[in-house]
mmCIF file of C-alpha atoms in Angstrom:
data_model
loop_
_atom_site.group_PDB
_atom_site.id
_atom_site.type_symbol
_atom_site.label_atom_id
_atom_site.label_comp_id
_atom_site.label_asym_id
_atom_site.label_seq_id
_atom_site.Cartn_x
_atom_site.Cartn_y
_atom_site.Cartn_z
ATOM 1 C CA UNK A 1 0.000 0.000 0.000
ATOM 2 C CA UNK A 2 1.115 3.500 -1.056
ATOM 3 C CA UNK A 3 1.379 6.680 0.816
ATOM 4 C CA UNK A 4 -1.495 8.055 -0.607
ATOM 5 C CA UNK A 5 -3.326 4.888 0.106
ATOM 6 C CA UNK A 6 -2.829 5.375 3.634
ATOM 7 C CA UNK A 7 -4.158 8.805 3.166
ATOM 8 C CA UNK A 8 -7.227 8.364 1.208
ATOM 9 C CA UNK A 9 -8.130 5.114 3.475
ATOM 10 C CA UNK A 10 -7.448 6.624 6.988
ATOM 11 C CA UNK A 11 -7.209 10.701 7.019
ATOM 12 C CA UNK A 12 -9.088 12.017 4.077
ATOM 13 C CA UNK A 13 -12.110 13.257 5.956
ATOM 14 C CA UNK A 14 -14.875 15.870 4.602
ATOM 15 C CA UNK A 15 -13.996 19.512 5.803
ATOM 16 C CA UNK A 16 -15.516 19.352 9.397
ATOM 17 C CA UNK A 17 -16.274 23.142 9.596
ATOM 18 C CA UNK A 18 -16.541 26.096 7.445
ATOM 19 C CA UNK A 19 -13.270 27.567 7.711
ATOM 20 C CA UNK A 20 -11.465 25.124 5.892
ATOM 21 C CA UNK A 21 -11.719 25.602 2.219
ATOM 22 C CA UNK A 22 -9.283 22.876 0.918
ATOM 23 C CA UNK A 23 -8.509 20.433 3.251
ATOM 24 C CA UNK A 24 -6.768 16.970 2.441
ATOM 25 C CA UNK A 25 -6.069 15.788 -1.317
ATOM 26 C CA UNK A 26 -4.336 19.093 -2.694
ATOM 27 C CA UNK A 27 -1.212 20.342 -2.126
ATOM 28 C CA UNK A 28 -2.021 22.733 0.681
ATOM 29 C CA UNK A 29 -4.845 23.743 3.104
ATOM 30 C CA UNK A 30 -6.618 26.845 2.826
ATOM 31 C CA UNK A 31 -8.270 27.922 5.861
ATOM 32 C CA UNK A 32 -10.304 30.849 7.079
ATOM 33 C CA UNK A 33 -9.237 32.233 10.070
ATOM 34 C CA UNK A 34 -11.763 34.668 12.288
ATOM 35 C CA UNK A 35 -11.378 37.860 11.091
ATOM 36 C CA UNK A 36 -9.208 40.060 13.531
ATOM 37 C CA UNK A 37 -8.192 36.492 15.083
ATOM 38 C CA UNK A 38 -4.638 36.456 16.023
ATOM 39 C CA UNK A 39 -3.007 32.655 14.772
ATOM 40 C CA UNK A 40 -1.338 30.912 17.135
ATOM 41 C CA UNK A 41 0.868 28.034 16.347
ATOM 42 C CA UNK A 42 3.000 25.267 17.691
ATOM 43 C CA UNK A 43 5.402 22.477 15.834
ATOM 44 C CA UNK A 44 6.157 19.254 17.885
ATOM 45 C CA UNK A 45 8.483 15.961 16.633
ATOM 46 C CA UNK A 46 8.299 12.845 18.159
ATOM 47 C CA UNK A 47 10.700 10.337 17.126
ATOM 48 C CA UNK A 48 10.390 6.665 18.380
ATOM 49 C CA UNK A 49 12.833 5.967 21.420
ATOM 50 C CA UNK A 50 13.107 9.620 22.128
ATOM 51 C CA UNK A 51 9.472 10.556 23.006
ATOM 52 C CA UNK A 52 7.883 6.998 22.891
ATOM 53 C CA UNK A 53 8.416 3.870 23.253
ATOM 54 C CA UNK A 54 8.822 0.966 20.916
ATOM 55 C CA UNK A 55 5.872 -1.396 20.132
ATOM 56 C CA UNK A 56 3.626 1.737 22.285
ATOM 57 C CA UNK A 57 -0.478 1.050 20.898
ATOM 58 C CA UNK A 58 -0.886 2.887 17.552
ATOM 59 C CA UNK A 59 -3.695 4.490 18.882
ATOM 60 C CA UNK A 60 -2.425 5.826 22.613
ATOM 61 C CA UNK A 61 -0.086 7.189 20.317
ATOM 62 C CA UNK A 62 -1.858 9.125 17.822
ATOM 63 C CA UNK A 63 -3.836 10.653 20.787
ATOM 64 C CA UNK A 64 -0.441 11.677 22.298
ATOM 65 C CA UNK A 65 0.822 13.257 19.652
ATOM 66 C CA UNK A 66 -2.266 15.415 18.541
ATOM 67 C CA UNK A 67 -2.370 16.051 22.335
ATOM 68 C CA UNK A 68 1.337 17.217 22.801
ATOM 69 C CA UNK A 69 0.710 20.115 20.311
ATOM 70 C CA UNK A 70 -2.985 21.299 21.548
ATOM 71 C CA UNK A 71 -1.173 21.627 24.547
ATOM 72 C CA UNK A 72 0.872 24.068 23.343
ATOM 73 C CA UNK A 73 -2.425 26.278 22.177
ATOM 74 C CA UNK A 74 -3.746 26.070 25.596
ATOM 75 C CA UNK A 75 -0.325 27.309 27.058
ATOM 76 C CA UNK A 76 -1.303 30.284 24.907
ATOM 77 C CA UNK A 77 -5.056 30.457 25.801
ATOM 78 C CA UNK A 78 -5.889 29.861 22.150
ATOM 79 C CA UNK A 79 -9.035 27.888 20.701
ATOM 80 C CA UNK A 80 -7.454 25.021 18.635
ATOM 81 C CA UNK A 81 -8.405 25.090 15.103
ATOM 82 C CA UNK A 82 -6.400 22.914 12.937
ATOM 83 C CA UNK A 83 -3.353 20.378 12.790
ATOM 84 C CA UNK A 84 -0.556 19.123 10.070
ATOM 85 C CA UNK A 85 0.835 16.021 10.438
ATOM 86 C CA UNK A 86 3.841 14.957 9.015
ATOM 87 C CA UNK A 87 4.060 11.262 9.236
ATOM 88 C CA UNK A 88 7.568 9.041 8.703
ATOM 89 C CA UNK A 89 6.613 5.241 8.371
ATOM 90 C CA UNK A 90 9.560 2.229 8.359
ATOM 91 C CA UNK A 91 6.624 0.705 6.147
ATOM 92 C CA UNK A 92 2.868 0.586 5.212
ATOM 93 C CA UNK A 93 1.460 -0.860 8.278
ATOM 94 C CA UNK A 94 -2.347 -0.643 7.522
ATOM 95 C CA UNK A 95 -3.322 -1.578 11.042
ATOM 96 C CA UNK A 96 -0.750 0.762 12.733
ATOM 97 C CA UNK A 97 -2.081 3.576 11.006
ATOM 98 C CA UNK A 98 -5.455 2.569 11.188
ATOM 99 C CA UNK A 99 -4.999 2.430 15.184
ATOM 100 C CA UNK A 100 -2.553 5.995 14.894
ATOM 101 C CA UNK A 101 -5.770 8.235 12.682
ATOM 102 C CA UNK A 102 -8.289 6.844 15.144
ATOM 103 C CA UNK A 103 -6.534 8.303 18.038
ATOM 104 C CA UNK A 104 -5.285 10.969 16.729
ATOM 105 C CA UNK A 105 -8.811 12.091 14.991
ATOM 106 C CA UNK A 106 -9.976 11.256 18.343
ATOM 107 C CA UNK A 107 -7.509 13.872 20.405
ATOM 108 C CA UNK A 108 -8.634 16.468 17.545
ATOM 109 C CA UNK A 109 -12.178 16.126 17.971
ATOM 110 C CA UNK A 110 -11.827 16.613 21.638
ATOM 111 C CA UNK A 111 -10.351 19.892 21.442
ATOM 112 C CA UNK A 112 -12.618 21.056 18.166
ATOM 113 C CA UNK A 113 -9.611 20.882 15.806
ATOM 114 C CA UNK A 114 -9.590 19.375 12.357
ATOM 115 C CA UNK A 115 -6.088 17.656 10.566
ATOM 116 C CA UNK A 116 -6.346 19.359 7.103
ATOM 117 C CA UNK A 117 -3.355 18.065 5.530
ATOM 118 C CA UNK A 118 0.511 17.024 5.736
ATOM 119 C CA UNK A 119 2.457 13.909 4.665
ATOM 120 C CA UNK A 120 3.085 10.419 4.694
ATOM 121 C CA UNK A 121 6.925 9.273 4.028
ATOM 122 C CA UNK A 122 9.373 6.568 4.528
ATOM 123 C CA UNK A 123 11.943 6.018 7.293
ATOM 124 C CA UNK A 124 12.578 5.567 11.334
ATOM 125 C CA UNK A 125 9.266 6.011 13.034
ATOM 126 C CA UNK A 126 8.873 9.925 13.735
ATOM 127 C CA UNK A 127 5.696 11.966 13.733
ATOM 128 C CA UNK A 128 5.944 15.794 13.088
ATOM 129 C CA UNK A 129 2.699 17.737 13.976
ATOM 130 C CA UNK A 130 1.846 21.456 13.582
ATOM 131 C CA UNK A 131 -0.932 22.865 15.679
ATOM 132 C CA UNK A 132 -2.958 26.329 14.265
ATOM 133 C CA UNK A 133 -4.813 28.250 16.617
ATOM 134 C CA UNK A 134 -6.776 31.349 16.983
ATOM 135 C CA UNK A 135 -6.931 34.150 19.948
ATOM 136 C CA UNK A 136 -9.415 36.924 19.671
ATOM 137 C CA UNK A 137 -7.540 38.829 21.923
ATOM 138 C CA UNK A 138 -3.951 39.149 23.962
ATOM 139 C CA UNK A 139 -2.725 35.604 23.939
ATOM 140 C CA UNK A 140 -0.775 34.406 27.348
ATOM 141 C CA UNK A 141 2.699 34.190 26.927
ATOM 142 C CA UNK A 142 5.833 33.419 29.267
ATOM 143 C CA UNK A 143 7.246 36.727 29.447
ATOM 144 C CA UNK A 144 4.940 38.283 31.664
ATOM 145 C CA UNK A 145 4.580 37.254 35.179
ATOM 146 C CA UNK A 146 4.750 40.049 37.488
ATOM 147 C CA UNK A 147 5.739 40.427 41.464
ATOM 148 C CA UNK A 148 3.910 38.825 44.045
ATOM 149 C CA UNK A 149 1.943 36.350 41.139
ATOM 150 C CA UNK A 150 0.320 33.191 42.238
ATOM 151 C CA UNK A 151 1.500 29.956 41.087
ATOM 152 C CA UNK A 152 -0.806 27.120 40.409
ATOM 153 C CA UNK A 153 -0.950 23.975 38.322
ATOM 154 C CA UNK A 154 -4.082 22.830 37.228
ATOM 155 C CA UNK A 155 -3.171 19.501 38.225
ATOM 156 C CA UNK A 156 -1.129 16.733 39.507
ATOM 157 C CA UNK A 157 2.081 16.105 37.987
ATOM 158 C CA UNK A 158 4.971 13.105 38.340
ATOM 159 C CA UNK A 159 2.438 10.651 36.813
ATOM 160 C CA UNK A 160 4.086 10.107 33.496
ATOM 161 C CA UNK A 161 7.608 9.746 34.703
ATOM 162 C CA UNK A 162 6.516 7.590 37.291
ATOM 163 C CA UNK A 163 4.975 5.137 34.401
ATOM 164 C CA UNK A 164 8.083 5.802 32.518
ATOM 165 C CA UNK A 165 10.539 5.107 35.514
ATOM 166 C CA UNK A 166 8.572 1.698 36.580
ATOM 167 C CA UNK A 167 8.340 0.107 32.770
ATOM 168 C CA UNK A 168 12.487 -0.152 33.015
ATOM 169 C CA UNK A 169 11.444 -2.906 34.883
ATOM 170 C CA UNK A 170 7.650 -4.355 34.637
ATOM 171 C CA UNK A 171 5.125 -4.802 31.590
ATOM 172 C CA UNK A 172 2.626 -2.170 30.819
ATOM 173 C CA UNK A 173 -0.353 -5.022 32.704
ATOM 174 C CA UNK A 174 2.021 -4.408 35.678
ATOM 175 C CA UNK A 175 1.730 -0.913 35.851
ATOM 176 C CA UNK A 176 -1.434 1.591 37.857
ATOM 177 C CA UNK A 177 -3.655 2.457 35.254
ATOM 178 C CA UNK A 178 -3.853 5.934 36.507
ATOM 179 C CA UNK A 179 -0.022 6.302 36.159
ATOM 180 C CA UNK A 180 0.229 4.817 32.720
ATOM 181 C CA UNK A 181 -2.659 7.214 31.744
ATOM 182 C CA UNK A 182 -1.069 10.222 32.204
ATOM 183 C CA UNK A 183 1.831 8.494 30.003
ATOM 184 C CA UNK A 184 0.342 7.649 27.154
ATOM 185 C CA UNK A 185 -3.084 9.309 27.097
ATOM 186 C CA UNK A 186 -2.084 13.469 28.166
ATOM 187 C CA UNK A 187 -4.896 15.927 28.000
ATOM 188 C CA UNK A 188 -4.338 19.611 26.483
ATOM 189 C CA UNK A 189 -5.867 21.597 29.080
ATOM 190 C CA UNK A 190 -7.698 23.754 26.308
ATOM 191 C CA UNK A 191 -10.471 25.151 27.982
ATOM 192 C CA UNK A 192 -8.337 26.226 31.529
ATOM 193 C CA UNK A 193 -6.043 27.927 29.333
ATOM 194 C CA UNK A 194 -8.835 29.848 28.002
ATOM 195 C CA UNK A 195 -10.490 30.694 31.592
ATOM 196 C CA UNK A 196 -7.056 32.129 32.492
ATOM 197 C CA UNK A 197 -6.597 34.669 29.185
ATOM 198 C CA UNK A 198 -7.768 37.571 30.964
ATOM 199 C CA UNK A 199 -6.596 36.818 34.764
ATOM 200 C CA UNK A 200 -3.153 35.446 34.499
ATOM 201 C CA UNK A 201 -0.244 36.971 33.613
ATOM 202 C CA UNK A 202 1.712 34.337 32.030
ATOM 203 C CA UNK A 203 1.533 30.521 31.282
ATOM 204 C CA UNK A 204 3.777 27.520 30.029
ATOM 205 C CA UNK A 205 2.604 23.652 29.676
ATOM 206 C CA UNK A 206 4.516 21.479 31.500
ATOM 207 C CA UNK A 207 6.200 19.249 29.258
ATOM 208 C CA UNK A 208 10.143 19.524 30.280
ATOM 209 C CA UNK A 209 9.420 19.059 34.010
ATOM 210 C CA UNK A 210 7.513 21.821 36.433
ATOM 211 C CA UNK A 211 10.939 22.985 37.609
ATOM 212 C CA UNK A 212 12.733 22.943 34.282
ATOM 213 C CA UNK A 213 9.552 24.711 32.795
ATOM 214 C CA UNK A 214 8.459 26.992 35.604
ATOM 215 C CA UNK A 215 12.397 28.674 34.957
ATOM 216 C CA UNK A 216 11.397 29.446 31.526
ATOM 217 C CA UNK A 217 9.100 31.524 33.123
ATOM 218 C CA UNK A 218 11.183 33.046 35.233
ATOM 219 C CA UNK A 219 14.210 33.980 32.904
ATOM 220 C CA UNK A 220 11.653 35.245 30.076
ATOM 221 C CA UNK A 221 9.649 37.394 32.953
ATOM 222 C CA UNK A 222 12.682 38.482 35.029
ATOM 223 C CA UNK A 223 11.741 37.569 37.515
ATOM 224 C CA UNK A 224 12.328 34.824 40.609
ATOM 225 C CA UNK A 225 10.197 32.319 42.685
ATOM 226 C CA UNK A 226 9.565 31.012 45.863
ATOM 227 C CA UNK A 227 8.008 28.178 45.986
ATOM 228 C CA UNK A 228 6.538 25.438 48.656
ATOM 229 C CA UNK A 229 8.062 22.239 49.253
ATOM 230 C CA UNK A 230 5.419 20.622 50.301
ATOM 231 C CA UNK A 231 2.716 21.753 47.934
ATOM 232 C CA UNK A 232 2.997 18.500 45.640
ATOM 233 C CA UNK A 233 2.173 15.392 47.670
ATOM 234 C CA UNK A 234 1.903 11.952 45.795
ATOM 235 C CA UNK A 235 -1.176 10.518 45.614
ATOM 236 C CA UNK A 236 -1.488 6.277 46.506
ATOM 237 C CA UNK A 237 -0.194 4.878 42.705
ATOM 238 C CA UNK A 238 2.626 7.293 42.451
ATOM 239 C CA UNK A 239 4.158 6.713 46.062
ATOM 240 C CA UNK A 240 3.618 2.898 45.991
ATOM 241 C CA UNK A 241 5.673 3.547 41.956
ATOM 242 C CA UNK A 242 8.615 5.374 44.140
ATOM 243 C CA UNK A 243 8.558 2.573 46.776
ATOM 244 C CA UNK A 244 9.163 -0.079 44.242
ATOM 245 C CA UNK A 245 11.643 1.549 42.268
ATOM 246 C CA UNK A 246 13.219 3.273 44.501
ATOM 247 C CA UNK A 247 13.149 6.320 43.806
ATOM 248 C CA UNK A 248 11.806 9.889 45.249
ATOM 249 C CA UNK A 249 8.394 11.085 43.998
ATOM 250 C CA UNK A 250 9.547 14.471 44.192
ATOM 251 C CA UNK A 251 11.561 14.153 41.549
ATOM 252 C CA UNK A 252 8.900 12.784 39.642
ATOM 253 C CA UNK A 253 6.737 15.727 40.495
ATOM 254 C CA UNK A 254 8.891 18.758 40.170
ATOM 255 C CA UNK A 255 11.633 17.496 37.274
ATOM 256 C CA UNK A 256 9.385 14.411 35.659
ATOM 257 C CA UNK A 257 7.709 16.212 32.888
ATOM 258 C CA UNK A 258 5.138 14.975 30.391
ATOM 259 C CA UNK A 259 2.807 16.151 32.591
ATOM 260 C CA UNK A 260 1.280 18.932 29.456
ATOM 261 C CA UNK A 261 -0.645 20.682 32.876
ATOM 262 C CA UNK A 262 -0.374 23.966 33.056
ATOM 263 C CA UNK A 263 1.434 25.905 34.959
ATOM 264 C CA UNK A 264 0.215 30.026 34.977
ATOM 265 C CA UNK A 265 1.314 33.326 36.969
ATOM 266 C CA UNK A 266 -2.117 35.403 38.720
ATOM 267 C CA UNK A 267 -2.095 37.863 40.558
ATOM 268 C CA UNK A 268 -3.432 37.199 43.867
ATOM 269 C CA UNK A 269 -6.980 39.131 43.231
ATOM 270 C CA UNK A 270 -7.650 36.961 39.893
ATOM 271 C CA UNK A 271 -6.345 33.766 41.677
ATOM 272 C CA UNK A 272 -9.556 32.749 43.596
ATOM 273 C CA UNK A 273 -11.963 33.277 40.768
ATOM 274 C CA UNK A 274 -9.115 31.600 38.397
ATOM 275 C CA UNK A 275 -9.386 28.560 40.862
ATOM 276 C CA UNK A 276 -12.855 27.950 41.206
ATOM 277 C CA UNK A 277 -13.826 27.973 37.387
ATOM 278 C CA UNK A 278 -10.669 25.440 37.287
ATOM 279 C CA UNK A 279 -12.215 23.513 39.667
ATOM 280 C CA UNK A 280 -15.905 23.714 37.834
ATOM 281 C CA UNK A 281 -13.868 21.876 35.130
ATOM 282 C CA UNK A 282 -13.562 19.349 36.931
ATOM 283 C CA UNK A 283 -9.951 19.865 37.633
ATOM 284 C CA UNK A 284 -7.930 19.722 41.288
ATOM 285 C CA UNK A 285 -5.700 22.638 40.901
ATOM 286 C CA UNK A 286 -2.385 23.221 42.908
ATOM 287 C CA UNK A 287 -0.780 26.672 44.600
ATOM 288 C CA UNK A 288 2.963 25.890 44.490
ATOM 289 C CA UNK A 289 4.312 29.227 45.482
ATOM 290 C CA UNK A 290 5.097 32.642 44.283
ATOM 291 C CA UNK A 291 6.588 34.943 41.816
ATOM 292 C CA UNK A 292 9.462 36.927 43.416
ATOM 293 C CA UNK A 293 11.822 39.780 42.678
ATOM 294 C CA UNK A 294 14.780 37.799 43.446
ATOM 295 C CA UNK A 295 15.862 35.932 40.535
ATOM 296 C CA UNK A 296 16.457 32.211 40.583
ATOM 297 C CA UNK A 297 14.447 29.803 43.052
ATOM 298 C CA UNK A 298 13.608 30.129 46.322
ATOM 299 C CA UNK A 299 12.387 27.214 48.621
ATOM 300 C CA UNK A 300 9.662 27.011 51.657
ATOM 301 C CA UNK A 301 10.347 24.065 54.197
ATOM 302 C CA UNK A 302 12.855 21.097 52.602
ATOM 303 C CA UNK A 303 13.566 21.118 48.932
ATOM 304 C CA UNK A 304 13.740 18.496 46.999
ATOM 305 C CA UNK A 305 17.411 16.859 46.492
ATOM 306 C CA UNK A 306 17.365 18.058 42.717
ATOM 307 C CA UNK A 307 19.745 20.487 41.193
ATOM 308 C CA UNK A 308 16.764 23.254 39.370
ATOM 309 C CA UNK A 309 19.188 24.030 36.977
ATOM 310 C CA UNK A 310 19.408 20.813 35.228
ATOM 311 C CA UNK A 311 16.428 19.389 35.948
ATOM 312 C CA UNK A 312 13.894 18.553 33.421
ATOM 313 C CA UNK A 313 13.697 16.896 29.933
ATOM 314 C CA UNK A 314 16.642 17.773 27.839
ATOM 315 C CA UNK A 315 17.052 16.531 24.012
ATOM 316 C CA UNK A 316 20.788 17.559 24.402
#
């Protein structure tokens, strides 16, 4: 089966929505944005035994990598309109890429976005995905967290790495669904990133590690943070994961990343209200400290043994 077998069998789709005018088949999309819609957009590669693992289900994976780039919308308190996926194949699988357009159309869906085009080619497993999306007004950014700004997460984090750390050892039956979840199965957290455009300062997905992504923050804003040790406690799974590998859940938790939660900046007046439509989402946000004028990071009670620095998901 050819490349544009694959295509026409498992992601040629009629237009889902009005603003695309030429999706799949031609050489490029053409899409109508919202007028006076600023476009936001995000690129993301994953490449097999980098990002994933070998042998990982075709469609957990397709999910992941739609999700990994919506998350990067949310970050920016965008609505997600469209993806591109570039697609590199060892060979024509029909069932892998049967499972990998399910999930992926799936992860789309979810967020109201469409795939309206990209490629199919051969070589070592590695999926390339573009995110477009649209922000009627000032989009959040990392550059602009302010003195005295409230941390929060808008959820748990460590899960993923903890999933990660514990199949070096055991089988994916062997491992807490909830951990292996928040592996293979991330959700962009579209709609809180939209509920905090016009209350918080500044946001960033957590994808490197909180720590590693939180200074990103920091060094674009100027500023510092102090932030509580003890805010992130591990919940039954994750502990019992640290117990049998042997290993600190804090690390998990502030340096794991894969998390794609989202960390934002609000100033204290905004925070409440920010917190409470969070939480009428149906997520369990988390206060982990403050922004500072001192730069660098501060700590509250015992800090993890983790150099801040270094922390955090590095490609080199």
């Amino acid at each position: 089966m050819g490349e544009f077998d694959l295509i026409a069998r498992h992601f040629s789709r009629p237009a889902q929505s009005d603003s695309v005018e030429v999706g799949i088949g031609d050489d490029a999309a053409v899409l109508r944005p919202t007028p006076s819609a600023s476009l936001v957009v995000s690129t993301d590669t994953l490449v097999e035994g980098r990002h994933f693992r070998s042998g990982v289900d075709p469609e957990a994976l397709g999910w992941k990598a739609a999700m990994v780039s919506l998350s990067d919308i949310a970050a920016m308190g965008g609505f997600p309109r469209w993806l591109t996926l570039a697609l590199t194949l060892p060979e024509a699988d029909d069932h892998w890429v049967a499972g990998f357009a399910a999930g992926f159309r799936a992860a789309a869906t979810s967020c109201q976005a469409e795939l309206v085009g990209g490629d199919i080619t051969r070589g070592p497993l590695t999926i390339g995905v573009t995110a477009l999306g649209e922000c009627l007004d000032a989009p959040l950014t990392r550059s602009a967290a302010r003195l005295g700004d409230v941390l929060v997460l808008t959820g748990a984090t460590g899960g993923a790495a903890a999933a990660l750390a514990l199949l070096e050892s055991v089988t994916e039956e062997d491992i807490p669904p909830s951990l292996l979840h928040r592996l293979d199965r991330p959700v962009a957290r579209v709609a809180a990133g939209r509920a905090a455009r016009g209350l918080a300062h500044a946001a960033i997905d957590v994808s490197d590690g909180l720590l590693a992504d939180l200074r990103h923050v920091l060094d674009a804003s100027g500023v510092g943070a102090r932030l509580n040790a003890n805010a992130l406690t591990p919940d039954t799974d994750l502990q019992a994961a640290a117990t049998r590998t042997g290993r600190a859940a804090a690390q998990w938790m502030w340096a794991g990343g894969d998390d794609y939660e989202l960390l934002v900046a609000v100033p204290p007046t905004h925070a409440r209200t920010l917190l409470e439509i969070w939480r009428e989402q149906g997520l369990q946000p988390i206060e982990i400290g403050r922004v500072t004028e001192a730069s660098g990071l501060h700590w509250a009670g015992d800090a993890p043994t983790m150099d801040p620095v270094s922390s955090g998901y590095q490609h080199f």
